[in-house]
Amino acid sequence: GYKAGLTNPNVQKVFGVSAPVRGTLLEKMILKSGTAIEANFGAQPLYEGDLILRVGSEAINKAATPMEALAGIDAAIPFIELPDLVYARGTRINGAMLAAVNVAARYGIVGDAIPVQATADWMERLKTFKCQIYDGTGAMLIEAPGSSLLDHPINVVLWIRDSLNANGVALKKGDLLSLGTITKLTPTAPNTVIKARYVGLDPRGPVEISVIFK
């Protein structure tokens, strides 16, 4: 699938850009919740609360409205992205440099797919759900809403779609779309556990995923 980076206005300011950038997700980047991974998995290893929406219909390539785009999505997947900024610490990274390293794509932790429907309720859920990051002691480190993603996650989906279409590429059924930073980019630390809890996303109740940094 694909990932959008710099979809959070606060992160855009850090990198000095006013628009997102696009990268590609590869199969072996995707790891299951509860995976243990080396804390120093990259040159500048980080974690962030993120969200994946899965393409359910190629009709999404012709969607003219946010609701039509939502109709082309069949699942939401909790996602802790584990990016690697690659460049040496202290390097001032801009948007072009980030795009050059595949938007820092390295790994990501996924939970179970949550079925999505094209309804007003789901449109609201995607905007207002909260992503909460906890440490291994159960202390909440940060919380942010789905609206951190270009005001609404579906706006990121449309941006990815349009960016690909401009290059002659169409979204396909089953494509995973990583939407960007909900919570802030945070350096990893050895011997820690990070949990992401999604509140208000799944109608059945909060869902949680975790990663162990060795």
C-alpha atoms as an extended CHARMM CRD file, in Angstrom:
* protein
*
       214  EXT
         1         1  GLY       CA              0.0000000000        0.0000000000        0.0000000000  PROA      1               0.0000000000
         2         2  TYR       CA              0.9290000000        3.6340000000        0.4930000000  PROA      2               0.0000000000
         3         3  LYS       CA              1.6420000000        6.1040000000        3.2500000000  PROA      3               0.0000000000
         4         4  ALA       CA              1.1030000000        9.8100000000        3.5130000000  PROA      4               0.0000000000
         5         5  GLY       CA              3.5000000000       11.8210000000        5.5870000000  PROA      5               0.0000000000
         6         6  LEU       CA              3.2850000000       15.3660000000        6.9150000000  PROA      6               0.0000000000
         7         7  THR       CA             -0.5190000000       15.2830000000        7.1310000000  PROA      7               0.0000000000
         8         8  ASN       CA             -0.5130000000       16.8660000000       10.5790000000  PROA      8               0.0000000000
         9         9  PRO       CA             -0.1790000000       20.6930000000       10.4920000000  PROA      9               0.0000000000
        10        10  ASN       CA              2.1290000000       20.6450000000       13.5190000000  PROA      10              0.0000000000
        11        11  VAL       CA              4.4460000000       18.1540000000       11.8080000000  PROA      11              0.0000000000
        12        12  GLN       CA              4.3470000000       20.1900000000        8.5810000000  PROA      12              0.0000000000
        13        13  LYS       CA              5.7340000000       23.1560000000       10.5110000000  PROA      13              0.0000000000
        14        14  VAL       CA              8.6250000000       21.0330000000       11.8060000000  PROA      14              0.0000000000
        15        15  PHE       CA              9.6040000000       20.0400000000        8.2560000000  PROA      15              0.0000000000
        16        16  GLY       CA              8.8550000000       23.4350000000        6.7050000000  PROA      16              0.0000000000
        17        17  VAL       CA              6.2060000000       22.2730000000        4.2210000000  PROA      17              0.0000000000
        18        18  SER       CA              2.5720000000       23.0840000000        3.5050000000  PROA      18              0.0000000000
        19        19  ALA       CA              1.5040000000       19.8120000000        1.8270000000  PROA      19              0.0000000000
        20        20  PRO       CA              1.8820000000       16.0670000000        2.4820000000  PROA      20              0.0000000000
        21        21  VAL       CA              4.3670000000       13.6960000000        0.8630000000  PROA      21              0.0000000000
        22        22  ARG       CA              3.7610000000       10.1030000000       -0.2910000000  PROA      22              0.0000000000
        23        23  GLY       CA              5.6540000000        6.8800000000        0.2770000000  PROA      23              0.0000000000
        24        24  THR       CA              5.1360000000        3.1660000000       -0.3260000000  PROA      24              0.0000000000
        25        25  LEU       CA              4.4210000000        0.4350000000        2.2140000000  PROA      25              0.0000000000
        26        26  LEU       CA              6.0590000000       -2.9490000000        1.6250000000  PROA      26              0.0000000000
        27        27  GLU       CA              4.7170000000       -6.2680000000        2.8880000000  PROA      27              0.0000000000
        28        28  LYS       CA              7.5150000000       -7.0740000000        5.3400000000  PROA      28              0.0000000000
        29        29  MET       CA              7.1780000000       -3.6810000000        7.0340000000  PROA      29              0.0000000000
        30        30  ILE       CA              3.8570000000       -4.7160000000        8.5930000000  PROA      30              0.0000000000
        31        31  LEU       CA              4.1300000000       -6.4280000000       11.9940000000  PROA      31              0.0000000000
        32        32  LYS       CA              1.4570000000       -7.7570000000       14.3570000000  PROA      32              0.0000000000
        33        33  SER       CA              0.4990000000       -6.1610000000       17.6660000000  PROA      33              0.0000000000
        34        34  GLY       CA              2.6950000000       -7.4060000000       20.4970000000  PROA      34              0.0000000000
        35        35  THR       CA              5.7900000000       -7.7490000000       18.3100000000  PROA      35              0.0000000000
        36        36  ALA       CA              9.1540000000       -7.2610000000       20.0340000000  PROA      36              0.0000000000
        37        37  ILE       CA             11.6360000000       -5.2510000000       17.9750000000  PROA      37              0.0000000000
        38        38  GLU       CA             15.0390000000       -3.7220000000       18.6160000000  PROA      38              0.0000000000
        39        39  ALA       CA             14.6540000000       -0.1410000000       19.8520000000  PROA      39              0.0000000000
        40        40  ASN       CA             17.4910000000        0.8890000000       17.5150000000  PROA      40              0.0000000000
        41        41  PHE       CA             15.8740000000       -0.5860000000       14.3970000000  PROA      41              0.0000000000
        42        42  GLY       CA             17.1070000000        2.3660000000       12.3290000000  PROA      42              0.0000000000
        43        43  ALA       CA             19.3630000000        5.4050000000       12.2220000000  PROA      43              0.0000000000
        44        44  GLN       CA             16.7130000000        7.6070000000       13.8560000000  PROA      44              0.0000000000
        45        45  PRO       CA             14.0080000000        5.1830000000       15.0420000000  PROA      45              0.0000000000
        46        46  LEU       CA             10.7000000000        6.7070000000       16.0870000000  PROA      46              0.0000000000
        47        47  TYR       CA              7.1160000000        5.7220000000       16.8450000000  PROA      47              0.0000000000
        48        48  GLU       CA              3.8170000000        7.4930000000       16.3120000000  PROA      48              0.0000000000
        49        49  GLY       CA              0.1100000000        6.8370000000       16.6130000000  PROA      49              0.0000000000
        50        50  ASP       CA             -1.2680000000        6.3930000000       13.1030000000  PROA      50              0.0000000000
        51        51  LEU       CA             -4.2630000000        4.8830000000       11.3100000000  PROA      51              0.0000000000
        52        52  ILE       CA             -4.6070000000        2.6640000000        8.2500000000  PROA      52              0.0000000000
        53        53  LEU       CA             -7.7060000000        2.6550000000        6.0520000000  PROA      53              0.0000000000
        54        54  ARG       CA             -8.0220000000       -0.2930000000        3.6560000000  PROA      54              0.0000000000
        55        55  VAL       CA             -9.3420000000        0.0880000000        0.1230000000  PROA      55              0.0000000000
        56        56  GLY       CA            -12.4060000000       -2.0780000000       -0.4080000000  PROA      56              0.0000000000
        57        57  SER       CA            -13.4040000000       -1.0090000000       -3.9130000000  PROA      57              0.0000000000
        58        58  GLU       CA            -11.5820000000        0.4310000000       -6.8900000000  PROA      58              0.0000000000
        59        59  ALA       CA            -14.5640000000        2.7610000000       -7.3360000000  PROA      59              0.0000000000
        60        60  ILE       CA            -12.6560000000        4.9660000000       -4.8950000000  PROA      60              0.0000000000
        61        61  ASN       CA            -10.5840000000        6.1610000000       -7.8580000000  PROA      61              0.0000000000
        62        62  LYS       CA            -13.6910000000        7.9360000000       -9.1870000000  PROA      62              0.0000000000
        63        63  ALA       CA            -15.0650000000        9.1740000000       -5.8460000000  PROA      63              0.0000000000
        64        64  ALA       CA            -16.1810000000       12.7960000000       -6.1230000000  PROA      64              0.0000000000
        65        65  THR       CA            -17.1650000000       13.3830000000       -2.4750000000  PROA      65              0.0000000000
        66        66  PRO       CA            -15.8330000000       12.3530000000        0.9370000000  PROA      66              0.0000000000
        67        67  MET       CA            -18.8050000000       10.0060000000        1.4260000000  PROA      67              0.0000000000
        68        68  GLU       CA            -18.1490000000        8.3400000000       -1.9390000000  PROA      68              0.0000000000
        69        69  ALA       CA            -14.5220000000        7.9120000000       -0.8870000000  PROA      69              0.0000000000
        70        70  LEU       CA            -15.6370000000        6.3790000000        2.4070000000  PROA      70              0.0000000000
        71        71  ALA       CA            -17.7590000000        3.9260000000        0.3990000000  PROA      71              0.0000000000
        72        72  GLY       CA            -14.4970000000        2.7410000000       -1.1750000000  PROA      72              0.0000000000
        73        73  ILE       CA            -13.0060000000        1.8930000000        2.2420000000  PROA      73              0.0000000000
        74        74  ASP       CA            -13.8600000000       -1.4110000000        3.9310000000  PROA      74              0.0000000000
        75        75  ALA       CA            -11.7910000000       -1.3210000000        7.1320000000  PROA      75              0.0000000000
        76        76  ALA       CA             -9.9390000000        0.8330000000        9.6330000000  PROA      76              0.0000000000
        77        77  ILE       CA             -6.8010000000       -0.7070000000       11.1440000000  PROA      77              0.0000000000
        78        78  PRO       CA             -5.0810000000        0.6180000000       14.2870000000  PROA      78              0.0000000000
        79        79  PHE       CA             -1.4530000000        1.3450000000       13.4310000000  PROA      79              0.0000000000
        80        80  ILE       CA              1.6430000000        2.3140000000       15.3880000000  PROA      80              0.0000000000
        81        81  GLU       CA              4.0310000000        3.4170000000       12.6900000000  PROA      81              0.0000000000
        82        82  LEU       CA              7.7420000000        2.8530000000       13.3580000000  PROA      82              0.0000000000
        83        83  PRO       CA              9.4800000000        5.2440000000       10.9610000000  PROA      83              0.0000000000
        84        84  ASP       CA             13.2100000000        5.8110000000       10.5700000000  PROA      84              0.0000000000
        85        85  LEU       CA             14.3430000000        9.3140000000        9.5850000000  PROA      85              0.0000000000
        86        86  VAL       CA             17.5500000000        7.7300000000        8.1800000000  PROA      86              0.0000000000
        87        87  TYR       CA             19.5950000000       10.9360000000        8.1690000000  PROA      87              0.0000000000
        88        88  ALA       CA             22.2370000000       11.6510000000       10.8060000000  PROA      88              0.0000000000
        89        89  ARG       CA             20.9610000000       13.1750000000       14.0210000000  PROA      89              0.0000000000
        90        90  GLY       CA             21.0250000000       16.9510000000       13.8640000000  PROA      90              0.0000000000
        91        91  THR       CA             20.3910000000       17.0570000000       10.1060000000  PROA      91              0.0000000000
        92        92  ARG       CA             17.7030000000       19.5530000000        9.1840000000  PROA      92              0.0000000000
        93        93  ILE       CA             15.2730000000       17.4770000000        7.1090000000  PROA      93              0.0000000000
        94        94  ASN       CA             12.8720000000       19.1010000000        4.6500000000  PROA      94              0.0000000000
        95        95  GLY       CA              9.9710000000       17.6450000000        2.7060000000  PROA      95              0.0000000000
        96        96  ALA       CA             12.0410000000       16.7180000000       -0.3550000000  PROA      96              0.0000000000
        97        97  MET       CA             14.6050000000       14.9060000000        1.7950000000  PROA      97              0.0000000000
        98        98  LEU       CA             11.8220000000       13.0060000000        3.5280000000  PROA      98              0.0000000000
        99        99  ALA       CA             10.2790000000       11.9970000000        0.1960000000  PROA      99              0.0000000000
       100       100  ALA       CA             13.7120000000       10.8120000000       -0.9670000000  PROA      100             0.0000000000
       101       101  VAL       CA             13.8180000000        8.1890000000        1.8100000000  PROA      101             0.0000000000
       102       102  ASN       CA             10.2930000000        6.8590000000        1.1380000000  PROA      102             0.0000000000
       103       103  VAL       CA              8.8170000000        9.1340000000        3.8190000000  PROA      103             0.0000000000
       104       104  ALA       CA             10.8590000000        7.2830000000        6.4540000000  PROA      104             0.0000000000
       105       105  ALA       CA              8.8290000000        4.0700000000        6.0350000000  PROA      105             0.0000000000
       106       106  ARG       CA             10.4530000000        1.2100000000        7.9600000000  PROA      106             0.0000000000
       107       107  TYR       CA              7.9980000000       -0.7950000000       10.1250000000  PROA      107             0.0000000000
       108       108  GLY       CA              4.5440000000       -0.5890000000       11.6470000000  PROA      108             0.0000000000
       109       109  ILE       CA              2.4200000000       -2.4650000000       14.1590000000  PROA      109             0.0000000000
       110       110  VAL       CA             -1.1490000000       -3.3270000000       13.1390000000  PROA      110             0.0000000000
       111       111  GLY       CA             -4.2080000000       -4.4780000000       15.0300000000  PROA      111             0.0000000000
       112       112  ASP       CA             -7.3010000000       -6.2610000000       13.7710000000  PROA      112             0.0000000000
       113       113  ALA       CA             -9.2960000000       -4.7390000000       10.9340000000  PROA      113             0.0000000000
       114       114  ILE       CA            -12.4440000000       -2.8810000000       12.0240000000  PROA      114             0.0000000000
       115       115  PRO       CA            -15.2300000000       -3.0330000000        9.4010000000  PROA      115             0.0000000000
       116       116  VAL       CA            -16.1620000000        0.4230000000        8.0820000000  PROA      116             0.0000000000
       117       117  GLN       CA            -19.4450000000        1.5050000000        6.5160000000  PROA      117             0.0000000000
       118       118  ALA       CA            -20.2580000000        4.5470000000        4.3880000000  PROA      118             0.0000000000
       119       119  THR       CA            -22.4730000000        6.2820000000        6.9440000000  PROA      119             0.0000000000
       120       120  ALA       CA            -22.6000000000        9.6520000000        8.6640000000  PROA      120             0.0000000000
       121       121  ASP       CA            -21.8000000000        7.8650000000       11.9270000000  PROA      121             0.0000000000
       122       122  TRP       CA            -18.5560000000        6.4830000000       10.5190000000  PROA      122             0.0000000000
       123       123  MET       CA            -17.6470000000        9.8210000000        8.9860000000  PROA      123             0.0000000000
       124       124  GLU       CA            -17.9650000000       11.3290000000       12.4710000000  PROA      124             0.0000000000
       125       125  ARG       CA            -16.1070000000        8.4460000000       14.1500000000  PROA      125             0.0000000000
       126       126  LEU       CA            -13.1060000000        8.8470000000       11.8870000000  PROA      126             0.0000000000
       127       127  LYS       CA            -12.8990000000       12.5430000000       12.6930000000  PROA      127             0.0000000000
       128       128  THR       CA            -13.4660000000       12.4290000000       16.4390000000  PROA      128             0.0000000000
       129       129  PHE       CA            -11.9140000000        9.1690000000       17.6860000000  PROA      129             0.0000000000
       130       130  LYS       CA             -8.9900000000        9.5940000000       20.0620000000  PROA      130             0.0000000000
       131       131  CYS       CA             -5.6100000000        7.8810000000       19.6980000000  PROA      131             0.0000000000
       132       132  GLN       CA             -4.0270000000        7.5640000000       23.1400000000  PROA      132             0.0000000000
       133       133  ILE       CA             -0.4050000000        6.5100000000       23.6790000000  PROA      133             0.0000000000
       134       134  TYR       CA              0.4800000000        4.7330000000       26.9460000000  PROA      134             0.0000000000
       135       135  ASP       CA              3.7310000000        3.4840000000       28.3880000000  PROA      135             0.0000000000
       136       136  GLY       CA              4.2400000000        0.0940000000       30.0320000000  PROA      136             0.0000000000
       137       137  THR       CA              3.1220000000        1.4000000000       33.4290000000  PROA      137             0.0000000000
       138       138  GLY       CA             -0.2620000000        2.4410000000       32.0500000000  PROA      138             0.0000000000
       139       139  ALA       CA              0.4980000000        6.1670000000       32.1110000000  PROA      139             0.0000000000
       140       140  MET       CA             -0.9780000000        8.0640000000       29.1640000000  PROA      140             0.0000000000
       141       141  LEU       CA              1.7390000000        9.9950000000       27.3380000000  PROA      141             0.0000000000
       142       142  ILE       CA             -0.3080000000       11.7930000000       24.6980000000  PROA      142             0.0000000000
       143       143  GLU       CA             -3.7730000000       11.8870000000       23.1310000000  PROA      143             0.0000000000
       144       144  ALA       CA             -4.9320000000       13.3190000000       19.8040000000  PROA      144             0.0000000000
       145       145  PRO       CA             -8.0500000000       13.0650000000       17.5900000000  PROA      145             0.0000000000
       146       146  GLY       CA             -8.5410000000       11.6960000000       14.0930000000  PROA      146             0.0000000000
       147       147  SER       CA             -8.9820000000       15.2760000000       12.9040000000  PROA      147             0.0000000000
       148       148  SER       CA             -5.1980000000       15.6760000000       13.3110000000  PROA      148             0.0000000000
       149       149  LEU       CA             -5.0200000000       14.0980000000        9.8390000000  PROA      149             0.0000000000
       150       150  LEU       CA             -5.7760000000       16.9760000000        7.4340000000  PROA      150             0.0000000000
       151       151  ASP       CA             -8.9000000000       17.7740000000        9.5110000000  PROA      151             0.0000000000
       152       152  HSD       CA            -10.3780000000       14.3750000000        8.5550000000  PROA      152             0.0000000000
       153       153  PRO       CA             -8.7810000000       11.0110000000        7.6310000000  PROA      153             0.0000000000
       154       154  ILE       CA            -10.8200000000       10.8220000000        4.4280000000  PROA      154             0.0000000000
       155       155  ASN       CA             -9.0950000000       14.0040000000        3.2450000000  PROA      155             0.0000000000
       156       156  VAL       CA             -5.8050000000       12.0880000000        3.4160000000  PROA      156             0.0000000000
       157       157  VAL       CA             -7.3230000000        9.1800000000        1.4850000000  PROA      157             0.0000000000
       158       158  LEU       CA             -8.3890000000       11.5810000000       -1.2660000000  PROA      158             0.0000000000
       159       159  TRP       CA             -4.9540000000       13.2240000000       -1.2670000000  PROA      159             0.0000000000
       160       160  ILE       CA             -3.2220000000        9.8450000000       -1.6820000000  PROA      160             0.0000000000
       161       161  ARG       CA             -5.6930000000        8.8800000000       -4.4200000000  PROA      161             0.0000000000
       162       162  ASP       CA             -5.1620000000       12.1360000000       -6.3240000000  PROA      162             0.0000000000
       163       163  SER       CA             -1.3850000000       12.0020000000       -5.8820000000  PROA      163             0.0000000000
       164       164  LEU       CA             -1.2840000000        8.4850000000       -7.3160000000  PROA      164             0.0000000000
       165       165  ASN       CA             -3.7460000000        9.2560000000      -10.1110000000  PROA      165             0.0000000000
       166       166  ALA       CA             -1.5520000000       12.1970000000      -11.1620000000  PROA      166             0.0000000000
       167       167  ASN       CA              1.2240000000        9.6420000000      -11.7180000000  PROA      167             0.0000000000
       168       168  GLY       CA             -1.0390000000        7.2940000000      -13.6530000000  PROA      168             0.0000000000
       169       169  VAL       CA             -1.4930000000        4.8640000000      -10.7300000000  PROA      169             0.0000000000
       170       170  ALA       CA             -4.8850000000        3.6780000000       -9.4560000000  PROA      170             0.0000000000
       171       171  LEU       CA             -5.7250000000        2.3960000000       -5.9950000000  PROA      171             0.0000000000
       172       172  LYS       CA             -6.5410000000       -1.3150000000       -5.8530000000  PROA      172             0.0000000000
       173       173  LYS       CA             -8.7980000000       -3.3540000000       -3.5910000000  PROA      173             0.0000000000
       174       174  GLY       CA             -6.7910000000       -4.3970000000       -0.5540000000  PROA      174             0.0000000000
       175       175  ASP       CA             -4.3520000000       -1.4810000000       -0.6430000000  PROA      175             0.0000000000
       176       176  LEU       CA             -3.4160000000       -0.2490000000        2.8330000000  PROA      176             0.0000000000
       177       177  LEU       CA             -3.3150000000        3.5190000000        3.2700000000  PROA      177             0.0000000000
       178       178  SER       CA             -1.2950000000        4.8100000000        6.2270000000  PROA      178             0.0000000000
       179       179  LEU       CA             -2.6060000000        8.2790000000        6.9370000000  PROA      179             0.0000000000
       180       180  GLY       CA              0.1670000000        9.9250000000        8.9470000000  PROA      180             0.0000000000
       181       181  THR       CA              0.9410000000       11.3170000000       12.3700000000  PROA      181             0.0000000000
       182       182  ILE       CA             -1.9470000000       11.4850000000       14.8200000000  PROA      182             0.0000000000
       183       183  THR       CA              0.2470000000       11.6750000000       17.8900000000  PROA      183             0.0000000000
       184       184  LYS       CA              3.7300000000       13.1910000000       17.7730000000  PROA      184             0.0000000000
       185       185  LEU       CA              6.8520000000       11.4810000000       16.4640000000  PROA      185             0.0000000000
       186       186  THR       CA              8.6930000000       10.1310000000       19.5070000000  PROA      186             0.0000000000
       187       187  PRO       CA             12.1420000000        8.4920000000       19.7800000000  PROA      187             0.0000000000
       188       188  THR       CA             12.1780000000        4.8320000000       20.7940000000  PROA      188             0.0000000000
       189       189  ALA       CA             13.8880000000        3.6480000000       23.9920000000  PROA      189             0.0000000000
       190       190  PRO       CA             15.1840000000        0.1770000000       24.9120000000  PROA      190             0.0000000000
       191       191  ASN       CA             13.2950000000       -1.9940000000       27.4020000000  PROA      191             0.0000000000
       192       192  THR       CA             10.0000000000       -0.1690000000       27.0110000000  PROA      192             0.0000000000
       193       193  VAL       CA              6.4740000000       -1.0360000000       25.9570000000  PROA      193             0.0000000000
       194       194  ILE       CA              4.2840000000        1.3830000000       24.0120000000  PROA      194             0.0000000000
       195       195  LYS       CA              0.5400000000        0.9070000000       23.6490000000  PROA      195             0.0000000000
       196       196  ALA       CA             -1.8700000000        2.7670000000       21.3930000000  PROA      196             0.0000000000
       197       197  ARG       CA             -5.5200000000        2.7980000000       22.4190000000  PROA      197             0.0000000000
       198       198  TYR       CA             -8.1980000000        3.8810000000       19.9570000000  PROA      198             0.0000000000
       199       199  VAL       CA            -11.2580000000        5.2920000000       21.6910000000  PROA      199             0.0000000000
       200       200  GLY       CA            -14.4390000000        5.9790000000       19.7310000000  PROA      200             0.0000000000
       201       201  LEU       CA            -13.2440000000        4.2960000000       16.5380000000  PROA      201             0.0000000000
       202       202  ASP       CA            -14.7170000000        0.7980000000       16.8740000000  PROA      202             0.0000000000
       203       203  PRO       CA            -18.4540000000        0.8390000000       17.7390000000  PROA      203             0.0000000000
       204       204  ARG       CA            -17.8000000000       -2.2160000000       19.9450000000  PROA      204             0.0000000000
       205       205  GLY       CA            -15.4940000000       -0.2840000000       22.2470000000  PROA      205             0.0000000000
       206       206  PRO       CA            -11.8570000000        0.8110000000       22.6400000000  PROA      206             0.0000000000
       207       207  VAL       CA             -9.1500000000       -1.2480000000       20.9320000000  PROA      207             0.0000000000
       208       208  GLU       CA             -5.4680000000       -1.4160000000       21.8590000000  PROA      208             0.0000000000
       209       209  ILE       CA             -2.2610000000       -2.4530000000       20.1170000000  PROA      209             0.0000000000
       210       210  SER       CA              1.2750000000       -2.6080000000       21.4620000000  PROA      210             0.0000000000
       211       211  VAL       CA              4.9310000000       -2.8640000000       20.5750000000  PROA      211             0.0000000000
       212       212  ILE       CA              7.8510000000       -3.9980000000       22.7320000000  PROA      212             0.0000000000
       213       213  PHE       CA             11.1830000000       -2.2630000000       22.2590000000  PROA      213             0.0000000000
       214       214  LYS       CA             14.0690000000       -4.5510000000       23.2310000000  PROA      214             0.0000000000
